[in-house]
């Protein structure tokens, strides 16, 4: 167990954060995403190789075993299916149909809550907060232009709803990463998250209702119900607890079938191209998952992860000395770990992947259930990602609306409410012991 073994990880964070700060000082859009994470991690991996004691082949074998870890490979396969499903749905017009359906379902006096609900529904169905913001933020911008709603409130409603859906969706990369690293079923994590996300969403809806009760919605475009069916099917199968591979493959088949039989120009070649494009869209996340798996294995072999775990367990002991139950102290440490990683990397998926192994070790030692630890990882990465002004979601939303990203942070009520409610549950409402 050695703090020196953490050096490769610190190098990765320094490169990732440092490059973001540099490009931000130049005024570059999406500054923290100019140097891609799979590239920024390469020097860290090189350093880790040099730090491993023994022959090079031993280090290489450790790295390859980390890359080929069952959890990592499972995540990669799920990412592929999720990307293919999202790509086909977008190509057949299902995203636009879902947006228009949601808009048509919202009363005109319920604009701000409506924007939140629309974004939440679409993000839950699509599994992406970025895609949801890209689709709905222009709508929110148009709504603010034809009503007396403040632009910041309209855009922040979209971001909050997008983070709600991203946190709950079974095809979200954060959900996939959280459940696979903690070894729990998606249905169990989903049920755990719902208990926390729904109260936070209800509080948000009340606040948004009073903030824009007198507003009106813009005109809504046409839509076909059949195009929404794959999203509903995926949600229903997920709630029923069907295996995630079956859920995603069924959704992909249904979407492809609807496109093939419902649209004259959408044939086998189009399906093939869209599926492949979906695979490509997941390239960065898949590469990063594989490389982090290898880096984590190298750090673990030299005692780096054990050192981080020991420091967090020392924090658990201090919290226990203050009268806090060790299980609850462990849960707080898991939340703190992923929050700090997200502040550092500005990417909730990366934060979960980096935190996963240590979080699982803490959870096992202090009797935190796998579903609960996965839920905490996803929730607090969601909270931080939805509030940091240099995160992709805030940057995208602010660029669409041409407003400062710092102006949005205080108005994203859902993320604030989710953090407060989750901490309240951890401290006062969850059972004192939760056996794995």
GROMACS .gro file of C-alpha atoms in nm:
model
  436
    1UNK     CA    1   0.000   0.000   0.000
    2UNK     CA    2   0.170   0.318  -0.120
    3UNK     CA    3   0.056   0.676  -0.194
    4UNK     CA    4   0.316   0.684  -0.474
    5UNK     CA    5   0.108   0.429  -0.664
    6UNK     CA    6  -0.164   0.695  -0.697
    7UNK     CA    7   0.072   0.913  -0.906
    8UNK     CA    8  -0.050   0.783  -1.246
    9UNK     CA    9  -0.406   0.872  -1.154
   10UNK     CA   10  -0.297   1.221  -1.044
   11UNK     CA   11  -0.110   1.264  -1.374
   12UNK     CA   12  -0.427   1.176  -1.564
   13UNK     CA   13  -0.634   1.426  -1.365
   14UNK     CA   14  -0.367   1.695  -1.402
   15UNK     CA   15  -0.355   1.654  -1.780
   16UNK     CA   16  -0.731   1.639  -1.813
   17UNK     CA   17  -0.801   1.935  -1.583
   18UNK     CA   18  -0.496   2.137  -1.682
   19UNK     CA   19  -0.577   2.121  -2.051
   20UNK     CA   20  -0.934   2.225  -1.976
   21UNK     CA   21  -0.823   2.526  -1.774
   22UNK     CA   22  -0.575   2.622  -2.046
   23UNK     CA   23  -0.830   2.613  -2.327
   24UNK     CA   24  -1.083   2.787  -2.107
   25UNK     CA   25  -0.836   3.073  -2.059
   26UNK     CA   26  -0.823   3.100  -2.438
   27UNK     CA   27  -1.202   3.122  -2.456
   28UNK     CA   28  -1.236   2.790  -2.640
   29UNK     CA   29  -1.581   2.634  -2.647
   30UNK     CA   30  -1.607   2.307  -2.450
   31UNK     CA   31  -1.261   2.372  -2.312
   32UNK     CA   32  -1.255   2.063  -2.091
   33UNK     CA   33  -1.324   1.840  -2.391
   34UNK     CA   34  -1.051   1.958  -2.628
   35UNK     CA   35  -0.808   1.692  -2.503
   36UNK     CA   36  -0.999   1.367  -2.508
   37UNK     CA   37  -0.988   1.158  -2.193
   38UNK     CA   38  -0.865   0.838  -2.368
   39UNK     CA   39  -0.563   1.038  -2.489
   40UNK     CA   40  -0.503   1.217  -2.158
   41UNK     CA   41  -0.485   0.883  -1.979
   42UNK     CA   42  -0.204   0.743  -2.198
   43UNK     CA   43   0.087   0.920  -2.017
   44UNK     CA   44  -0.061   0.800  -1.686
   45UNK     CA   45  -0.061   0.443  -1.813
   46UNK     CA   46   0.300   0.478  -1.929
   47UNK     CA   47   0.406   0.601  -1.584
   48UNK     CA   48   0.215   0.315  -1.421
   49UNK     CA   49   0.408   0.065  -1.636
   50UNK     CA   50   0.740   0.208  -1.520
   51UNK     CA   51   0.628   0.197  -1.156
   52UNK     CA   52   0.535  -0.172  -1.154
   53UNK     CA   53   0.808  -0.378  -0.988
   54UNK     CA   54   0.937  -0.669  -1.191
   55UNK     CA   55   0.968  -0.743  -1.563
   56UNK     CA   56   0.777  -0.550  -1.829
   57UNK     CA   57   0.583  -0.861  -1.931
   58UNK     CA   58   0.442  -0.884  -1.579
   59UNK     CA   59   0.312  -0.526  -1.598
   60UNK     CA   60   0.172  -0.588  -1.946
   61UNK     CA   61  -0.007  -0.901  -1.828
   62UNK     CA   62  -0.158  -0.708  -1.534
   63UNK     CA   63  -0.272  -0.429  -1.767
   64UNK     CA   64  -0.431  -0.667  -2.017
   65UNK     CA   65  -0.614  -0.854  -1.742
   66UNK     CA   66  -0.750  -0.520  -1.621
   67UNK     CA   67  -0.864  -0.426  -1.971
   68UNK     CA   68  -1.029  -0.765  -2.012
   69UNK     CA   69  -1.202  -0.762  -1.675
   70UNK     CA   70  -1.551  -0.913  -1.696
   71UNK     CA   71  -1.712  -0.593  -1.567
   72UNK     CA   72  -1.530  -0.377  -1.821
   73UNK     CA   73  -1.613  -0.600  -2.119
   74UNK     CA   74  -1.977  -0.622  -2.011
   75UNK     CA   75  -1.995  -0.241  -1.997
   76UNK     CA   76  -1.844  -0.213  -2.344
   77UNK     CA   77  -2.103  -0.449  -2.492
   78UNK     CA   78  -2.384  -0.257  -2.324
   79UNK     CA   79  -2.242   0.071  -2.454
   80UNK     CA   80  -2.245  -0.071  -2.807
   81UNK     CA   81  -2.609  -0.175  -2.788
   82UNK     CA   82  -2.714   0.153  -2.626
   83UNK     CA   83  -2.536   0.354  -2.896
   84UNK     CA   84  -2.692   0.151  -3.175
   85UNK     CA   85  -3.042   0.189  -3.028
   86UNK     CA   86  -3.005   0.566  -2.985
   87UNK     CA   87  -2.868   0.605  -3.339
   88UNK     CA   88  -3.152   0.412  -3.506
   89UNK     CA   89  -3.415   0.596  -3.301
   90UNK     CA   90  -3.276   0.932  -3.406
   91UNK     CA   91  -3.257   0.832  -3.771
   92UNK     CA   92  -3.620   0.714  -3.795
   93UNK     CA   93  -3.744   1.039  -3.639
   94UNK     CA   94  -3.834   0.895  -3.302
   95UNK     CA   95  -3.652   1.169  -3.110
   96UNK     CA   96  -3.848   1.449  -3.279
   97UNK     CA   97  -4.171   1.253  -3.239
   98UNK     CA   98  -4.105   1.206  -2.869
   99UNK     CA   99  -4.028   1.575  -2.822
  100UNK     CA  100  -4.349   1.683  -2.997
  101UNK     CA  101  -4.555   1.423  -2.813
  102UNK     CA  102  -4.425   1.547  -2.481
  103UNK     CA  103  -4.487   1.911  -2.573
  104UNK     CA  104  -4.842   1.834  -2.682
  105UNK     CA  105  -4.908   1.665  -2.348
  106UNK     CA  106  -4.818   1.972  -2.142
  107UNK     CA  107  -5.087   2.229  -2.041
  108UNK     CA  108  -5.004   2.581  -2.155
  109UNK     CA  109  -4.994   2.712  -1.797
  110UNK     CA  110  -4.742   2.447  -1.698
  111UNK     CA  111  -4.453   2.561  -1.916
  112UNK     CA  112  -4.151   2.540  -1.689
  113UNK     CA  113  -4.257   2.217  -1.517
  114UNK     CA  114  -4.347   2.094  -1.864
  115UNK     CA  115  -3.999   2.159  -1.996
  116UNK     CA  116  -3.859   1.969  -1.698
  117UNK     CA  117  -4.096   1.674  -1.752
  118UNK     CA  118  -4.029   1.664  -2.126
  119UNK     CA  119  -3.654   1.664  -2.072
  120UNK     CA  120  -3.683   1.403  -1.797
  121UNK     CA  121  -3.893   1.172  -2.015
  122UNK     CA  122  -3.668   1.205  -2.318
  123UNK     CA  123  -3.346   1.165  -2.120
  124UNK     CA  124  -3.485   0.856  -1.947
  125UNK     CA  125  -3.583   0.709  -2.282
  126UNK     CA  126  -3.271   0.813  -2.474
  127UNK     CA  127  -3.021   0.759  -2.193
  128UNK     CA  128  -2.833   1.081  -2.264
  129UNK     CA  129  -2.849   1.420  -2.097
  130UNK     CA  130  -2.643   1.578  -2.377
  131UNK     CA  131  -2.877   1.456  -2.650
  132UNK     CA  132  -3.177   1.575  -2.450
  133UNK     CA  133  -3.031   1.922  -2.395
  134UNK     CA  134  -2.939   1.949  -2.761
  135UNK     CA  135  -3.297   1.860  -2.857
  136UNK     CA  136  -3.494   2.058  -2.597
  137UNK     CA  137  -3.280   2.362  -2.517
  138UNK     CA  138  -3.369   2.528  -2.852
  139UNK     CA  139  -3.735   2.470  -2.765
  140UNK     CA  140  -3.683   2.633  -2.425
  141UNK     CA  141  -3.507   2.923  -2.596
  142UNK     CA  142  -3.806   2.970  -2.827
  143UNK     CA  143  -4.050   2.949  -2.537
  144UNK     CA  144  -3.866   3.223  -2.349
  145UNK     CA  145  -3.870   3.443  -2.659
  146UNK     CA  146  -4.250   3.429  -2.694
  147UNK     CA  147  -4.333   3.450  -2.324
  148UNK     CA  148  -4.231   3.635  -2.011
  149UNK     CA  149  -4.028   3.342  -1.874
  150UNK     CA  150  -3.668   3.418  -1.785
  151UNK     CA  151  -3.431   3.247  -2.026
  152UNK     CA  152  -3.215   3.116  -1.741
  153UNK     CA  153  -3.516   2.943  -1.581
  154UNK     CA  154  -3.626   2.789  -1.909
  155UNK     CA  155  -3.280   2.649  -1.987
  156UNK     CA  156  -3.214   2.534  -1.631
  157UNK     CA  157  -3.546   2.345  -1.634
  158UNK     CA  158  -3.420   2.151  -1.935
  159UNK     CA  159  -3.084   2.076  -1.775
  160UNK     CA  160  -3.249   1.959  -1.453
  161UNK     CA  161  -3.486   1.728  -1.638
  162UNK     CA  162  -3.201   1.595  -1.851
  163UNK     CA  163  -2.999   1.508  -1.540
  164UNK     CA  164  -3.306   1.338  -1.387
  165UNK     CA  165  -3.343   1.112  -1.689
  166UNK     CA  166  -2.971   1.048  -1.728
  167UNK     CA  167  -2.958   0.936  -1.364
  168UNK     CA  168  -3.249   0.691  -1.402
  169UNK     CA  169  -3.222   0.562  -1.759
  170UNK     CA  170  -3.112   0.200  -1.794
  171UNK     CA  171  -2.930   0.282  -2.119
  172UNK     CA  172  -2.736   0.574  -1.970
  173UNK     CA  173  -2.361   0.516  -1.956
  174UNK     CA  174  -2.358   0.637  -1.594
  175UNK     CA  175  -2.617   0.377  -1.495
  176UNK     CA  176  -2.430   0.107  -1.682
  177UNK     CA  177  -2.099   0.204  -1.520
  178UNK     CA  178  -2.247   0.231  -1.169
  179UNK     CA  179  -2.430  -0.102  -1.175
  180UNK     CA  180  -2.149  -0.298  -1.338
  181UNK     CA  181  -1.874  -0.164  -1.110
  182UNK     CA  182  -2.084  -0.239  -0.800
  183UNK     CA  183  -2.216  -0.572  -0.922
  184UNK     CA  184  -2.589  -0.508  -0.887
  185UNK     CA  185  -2.893  -0.549  -1.110
  186UNK     CA  186  -3.016  -0.244  -1.296
  187UNK     CA  187  -3.370  -0.295  -1.169
  188UNK     CA  188  -3.248  -0.279  -0.807
  189UNK     CA  189  -3.048   0.038  -0.866
  190UNK     CA  190  -3.343   0.189  -1.056
  191UNK     CA  191  -3.584   0.121  -0.770
  192UNK     CA  192  -3.338   0.268  -0.523
  193UNK     CA  193  -3.289   0.581  -0.732
  194UNK     CA  194  -3.659   0.635  -0.791
  195UNK     CA  195  -3.720   0.670  -0.418
  196UNK     CA  196  -3.481   0.965  -0.414
  197UNK     CA  197  -3.530   1.114  -0.760
  198UNK     CA  198  -3.910   1.140  -0.747
  199UNK     CA  199  -3.925   1.356  -0.429
  200UNK     CA  200  -3.650   1.579  -0.571
  201UNK     CA  201  -3.841   1.607  -0.898
  202UNK     CA  202  -4.169   1.692  -0.720
  203UNK     CA  203  -4.000   1.969  -0.522
  204UNK     CA  204  -3.849   2.100  -0.845
  205UNK     CA  205  -4.187   2.095  -1.022
  206UNK     CA  206  -4.348   2.297  -0.743
  207UNK     CA  207  -4.073   2.559  -0.757
  208UNK     CA  208  -4.089   2.579  -1.136
  209UNK     CA  209  -4.468   2.600  -1.138
  210UNK     CA  210  -4.474   2.911  -0.922
  211UNK     CA  211  -4.187   3.059  -1.125
  212UNK     CA  212  -4.377   3.043  -1.454
  213UNK     CA  213  -4.746   2.970  -1.400
  214UNK     CA  214  -4.867   3.244  -1.638
  215UNK     CA  215  -4.663   3.141  -1.942
  216UNK     CA  216  -4.769   2.986  -2.271
  217UNK     CA  217  -4.613   2.716  -2.493
  218UNK     CA  218  -4.518   2.763  -2.854
  219UNK     CA  219  -4.682   2.566  -3.136
  220UNK     CA  220  -4.617   2.192  -3.139
  221UNK     CA  221  -4.515   1.991  -3.444
  222UNK     CA  222  -4.674   1.669  -3.570
  223UNK     CA  223  -4.577   1.326  -3.440
  224UNK     CA  224  -4.666   0.959  -3.483
  225UNK     CA  225  -4.731   0.739  -3.184
  226UNK     CA  226  -4.565   0.436  -3.341
  227UNK     CA  227  -4.227   0.609  -3.335
  228UNK     CA  228  -4.246   0.647  -2.957
  229UNK     CA  229  -4.319   0.276  -2.905
  230UNK     CA  230  -3.953   0.155  -2.880
  231UNK     CA  231  -3.880   0.403  -2.599
  232UNK     CA  232  -4.188   0.289  -2.408
  233UNK     CA  233  -4.098  -0.076  -2.466
  234UNK     CA  234  -3.743  -0.025  -2.334
  235UNK     CA  235  -3.872   0.152  -2.025
  236UNK     CA  236  -4.134  -0.116  -1.958
  237UNK     CA  237  -3.889  -0.405  -2.001
  238UNK     CA  238  -3.636  -0.235  -1.777
  239UNK     CA  239  -3.889  -0.181  -1.499
  240UNK     CA  240  -3.991  -0.549  -1.525
  241UNK     CA  241  -3.631  -0.643  -1.451
  242UNK     CA  242  -3.548  -0.804  -1.787
  243UNK     CA  243  -3.178  -0.853  -1.857
  244UNK     CA  244  -3.029  -0.533  -1.996
  245UNK     CA  245  -2.892  -0.707  -2.307
  246UNK     CA  246  -3.239  -0.839  -2.388
  247UNK     CA  247  -3.392  -0.497  -2.322
  248UNK     CA  248  -3.154  -0.309  -2.550
  249UNK     CA  249  -3.152  -0.569  -2.827
  250UNK     CA  250  -3.532  -0.585  -2.821
  251UNK     CA  251  -3.550  -0.205  -2.844
  252UNK     CA  252  -3.304  -0.207  -3.133
  253UNK     CA  253  -3.500  -0.473  -3.321
  254UNK     CA  254  -3.830  -0.292  -3.264
  255UNK     CA  255  -3.689   0.045  -3.376
  256UNK     CA  256  -3.529  -0.111  -3.684
  257UNK     CA  257  -3.851  -0.293  -3.770
  258UNK     CA  258  -4.060   0.021  -3.739
  259UNK     CA  259  -3.817   0.212  -3.959
  260UNK     CA  260  -3.805  -0.069  -4.217
  261UNK     CA  261  -4.181  -0.127  -4.249
  262UNK     CA  262  -4.302   0.226  -4.175
  263UNK     CA  263  -4.062   0.431  -4.391
  264UNK     CA  264  -4.013   0.351  -4.758
  265UNK     CA  265  -3.656   0.479  -4.780
  266UNK     CA  266  -3.532   0.308  -4.465
  267UNK     CA  267  -3.393  -0.029  -4.566
  268UNK     CA  268  -3.141  -0.286  -4.447
  269UNK     CA  269  -2.849  -0.070  -4.558
  270UNK     CA  270  -2.981   0.226  -4.358
  271UNK     CA  271  -3.023   0.012  -4.047
  272UNK     CA  272  -2.670  -0.122  -4.086
  273UNK     CA  273  -2.522   0.226  -4.126
  274UNK     CA  274  -2.711   0.364  -3.825
  275UNK     CA  275  -2.615   0.073  -3.602
  276UNK     CA  276  -2.251   0.118  -3.697
  277UNK     CA  277  -2.276   0.494  -3.641
  278UNK     CA  278  -2.415   0.419  -3.295
  279UNK     CA  279  -2.115   0.197  -3.225
  280UNK     CA  280  -1.887   0.482  -3.331
  281UNK     CA  281  -2.065   0.731  -3.106
  282UNK     CA  282  -1.966   0.517  -2.807
  283UNK     CA  283  -1.601   0.492  -2.911
  284UNK     CA  284  -1.464   0.741  -2.659
  285UNK     CA  285  -1.656   0.594  -2.365
  286UNK     CA  286  -1.559   0.238  -2.458
  287UNK     CA  287  -1.191   0.322  -2.504
  288UNK     CA  288  -1.183   0.507  -2.174
  289UNK     CA  289  -1.351   0.216  -1.994
  290UNK     CA  290  -1.092  -0.028  -2.128
  291UNK     CA  291  -0.795   0.197  -2.048
  292UNK     CA  292  -0.919   0.281  -1.699
  293UNK     CA  293  -0.965  -0.089  -1.634
  294UNK     CA  294  -0.600  -0.148  -1.724
  295UNK     CA  295  -0.473   0.154  -1.528
  296UNK     CA  296  -0.674   0.053  -1.221
  297UNK     CA  297  -0.523  -0.298  -1.237
  298UNK     CA  298  -0.170  -0.153  -1.245
  299UNK     CA  299  -0.244   0.083  -0.957
  300UNK     CA  300  -0.405  -0.198  -0.759
  301UNK     CA  301  -0.101  -0.420  -0.807
  302UNK     CA  302   0.119  -0.149  -0.653
  303UNK     CA  303  -0.120  -0.069  -0.367
  304UNK     CA  304  -0.255   0.262  -0.498
  305UNK     CA  305  -0.623   0.176  -0.472
  306UNK     CA  306  -0.561   0.021  -0.130
  307UNK     CA  307  -0.410   0.352  -0.016
  308UNK     CA  308  -0.712   0.551  -0.135
  309UNK     CA  309  -0.943   0.298   0.029
  310UNK     CA  310  -0.747   0.321   0.356
  311UNK     CA  311  -0.777   0.700   0.362
  312UNK     CA  312  -1.151   0.682   0.305
  313UNK     CA  313  -1.190   0.413   0.569
  314UNK     CA  314  -0.998   0.636   0.811
  315UNK     CA  315  -1.258   0.902   0.734
  316UNK     CA  316  -1.531   0.646   0.808
  317UNK     CA  317  -1.372   0.582   1.146
  318UNK     CA  318  -1.361   0.954   1.225
  319UNK     CA  319  -1.726   0.992   1.132
  320UNK     CA  320  -1.808   0.689   1.348
  321UNK     CA  321  -1.624   0.850   1.640
  322UNK     CA  322  -1.860   1.145   1.598
  323UNK     CA  323  -2.154   0.910   1.656
  324UNK     CA  324  -2.240   0.823   1.296
  325UNK     CA  325  -2.320   0.460   1.215
  326UNK     CA  326  -2.038   0.301   1.015
  327UNK     CA  327  -2.271   0.198   0.734
  328UNK     CA  328  -2.389   0.556   0.696
  329UNK     CA  329  -2.033   0.685   0.721
  330UNK     CA  330  -1.937   0.446   0.442
  331UNK     CA  331  -2.222   0.576   0.228
  332UNK     CA  332  -2.112   0.935   0.284
  333UNK     CA  333  -1.756   0.843   0.184
  334UNK     CA  334  -1.881   0.680  -0.139
  335UNK     CA  335  -2.077   0.995  -0.220
  336UNK     CA  336  -1.779   1.216  -0.137
  337UNK     CA  337  -1.543   1.002  -0.346
  338UNK     CA  338  -1.743   1.019  -0.667
  339UNK     CA  339  -1.828   1.388  -0.615
  340UNK     CA  340  -1.459   1.479  -0.586
  341UNK     CA  341  -1.375   1.268  -0.893
  342UNK     CA  342  -1.648   1.445  -1.088
  343UNK     CA  343  -1.527   1.789  -0.982
  344UNK     CA  344  -1.182   1.686  -1.102
  345UNK     CA  345  -1.274   1.525  -1.435
  346UNK     CA  346  -1.593   1.716  -1.530
  347UNK     CA  347  -1.735   1.388  -1.660
  348UNK     CA  348  -1.978   1.177  -1.459
  349UNK     CA  349  -1.904   0.852  -1.641
  350UNK     CA  350  -1.529   0.892  -1.591
  351UNK     CA  351  -1.587   0.975  -1.224
  352UNK     CA  352  -1.789   0.656  -1.172
  353UNK     CA  353  -1.538   0.440  -1.357
  354UNK     CA  354  -1.249   0.578  -1.152
  355UNK     CA  355  -1.439   0.552  -0.822
  356UNK     CA  356  -1.603   0.217  -0.882
  357UNK     CA  357  -1.344  -0.025  -0.744
  358UNK     CA  358  -1.275   0.174  -0.426
  359UNK     CA  359  -1.646   0.238  -0.371
  360UNK     CA  360  -1.721  -0.134  -0.398
  361UNK     CA  361  -1.451  -0.216  -0.144
  362UNK     CA  362  -1.592   0.040   0.104
  363UNK     CA  363  -1.945  -0.086   0.043
  364UNK     CA  364  -1.849  -0.447   0.111
  365UNK     CA  365  -1.658  -0.363   0.429
  366UNK     CA  366  -1.927  -0.141   0.581
  367UNK     CA  367  -2.232  -0.345   0.473
  368UNK     CA  368  -2.366  -0.104   0.213
  369UNK     CA  369  -2.580  -0.289  -0.041
  370UNK     CA  370  -2.458  -0.304  -0.401
  371UNK     CA  371  -2.774  -0.128  -0.520
  372UNK     CA  372  -2.727   0.149  -0.266
  373UNK     CA  373  -2.360   0.206  -0.351
  374UNK     CA  374  -2.443   0.211  -0.724
  375UNK     CA  375  -2.723   0.456  -0.656
  376UNK     CA  376  -2.494   0.687  -0.457
  377UNK     CA  377  -2.231   0.679  -0.731
  378UNK     CA  378  -2.483   0.769  -0.999
  379UNK     CA  379  -2.666   1.030  -0.792
  380UNK     CA  380  -2.368   1.231  -0.675
  381UNK     CA  381  -2.193   1.219  -1.011
  382UNK     CA  382  -2.523   1.346  -1.156
  383UNK     CA  383  -2.550   1.621  -0.896
  384UNK     CA  384  -2.198   1.750  -0.953
  385UNK     CA  385  -2.214   1.716  -1.332
  386UNK     CA  386  -2.535   1.918  -1.337
  387UNK     CA  387  -2.386   2.201  -1.131
  388UNK     CA  388  -2.025   2.253  -1.245
  389UNK     CA  389  -2.005   2.541  -1.496
  390UNK     CA  390  -1.730   2.365  -1.692
  391UNK     CA  391  -1.925   2.041  -1.744
  392UNK     CA  392  -2.044   1.947  -2.093
  393UNK     CA  393  -2.415   1.973  -2.006
  394UNK     CA  394  -2.391   2.327  -1.871
  395UNK     CA  395  -2.158   2.436  -2.151
  396UNK     CA  396  -2.391   2.299  -2.419
  397UNK     CA  397  -2.701   2.457  -2.265
  398UNK     CA  398  -2.535   2.794  -2.211
  399UNK     CA  399  -2.394   2.799  -2.563
  400UNK     CA  400  -2.736   2.729  -2.716
  401UNK     CA  401  -2.893   3.007  -2.507
  402UNK     CA  402  -2.591   3.242  -2.537
  403UNK     CA  403  -2.575   3.296  -2.160
  404UNK     CA  404  -2.301   3.251  -1.903
  405UNK     CA  405  -2.267   2.894  -1.770
  406UNK     CA  406  -2.227   3.041  -1.421
  407UNK     CA  407  -2.576   3.195  -1.451
  408UNK     CA  408  -2.734   2.850  -1.479
  409UNK     CA  409  -2.581   2.682  -1.176
  410UNK     CA  410  -2.797   2.835  -0.902
  411UNK     CA  411  -3.119   2.772  -1.099
  412UNK     CA  412  -3.082   2.398  -1.160
  413UNK     CA  413  -3.311   2.320  -0.869
  414UNK     CA  414  -3.333   1.947  -0.932
  415UNK     CA  415  -2.965   1.877  -0.869
  416UNK     CA  416  -2.969   2.080  -0.545
  417UNK     CA  417  -3.286   1.905  -0.429
  418UNK     CA  418  -3.150   1.560  -0.518
  419UNK     CA  419  -2.831   1.617  -0.318
  420UNK     CA  420  -3.018   1.740  -0.010
  421UNK     CA  421  -3.281   1.463  -0.020
  422UNK     CA  422  -3.022   1.189  -0.069
  423UNK     CA  423  -2.812   1.311   0.224
  424UNK     CA  424  -3.127   1.329   0.436
  425UNK     CA  425  -3.214   0.970   0.344
  426UNK     CA  426  -2.862   0.851   0.419
  427UNK     CA  427  -2.852   1.018   0.759
  428UNK     CA  428  -3.208   0.965   0.883
  429UNK     CA  429  -3.434   0.740   0.673
  430UNK     CA  430  -3.234   0.450   0.533
  431UNK     CA  431  -3.209   0.143   0.764
  432UNK     CA  432  -2.914   0.136   1.000
  433UNK     CA  433  -2.782  -0.180   0.840
  434UNK     CA  434  -2.821  -0.294   0.480
  435UNK     CA  435  -2.673  -0.637   0.416
  436UNK     CA  436  -2.533  -0.706   0.071
   0.00000   0.00000   0.00000
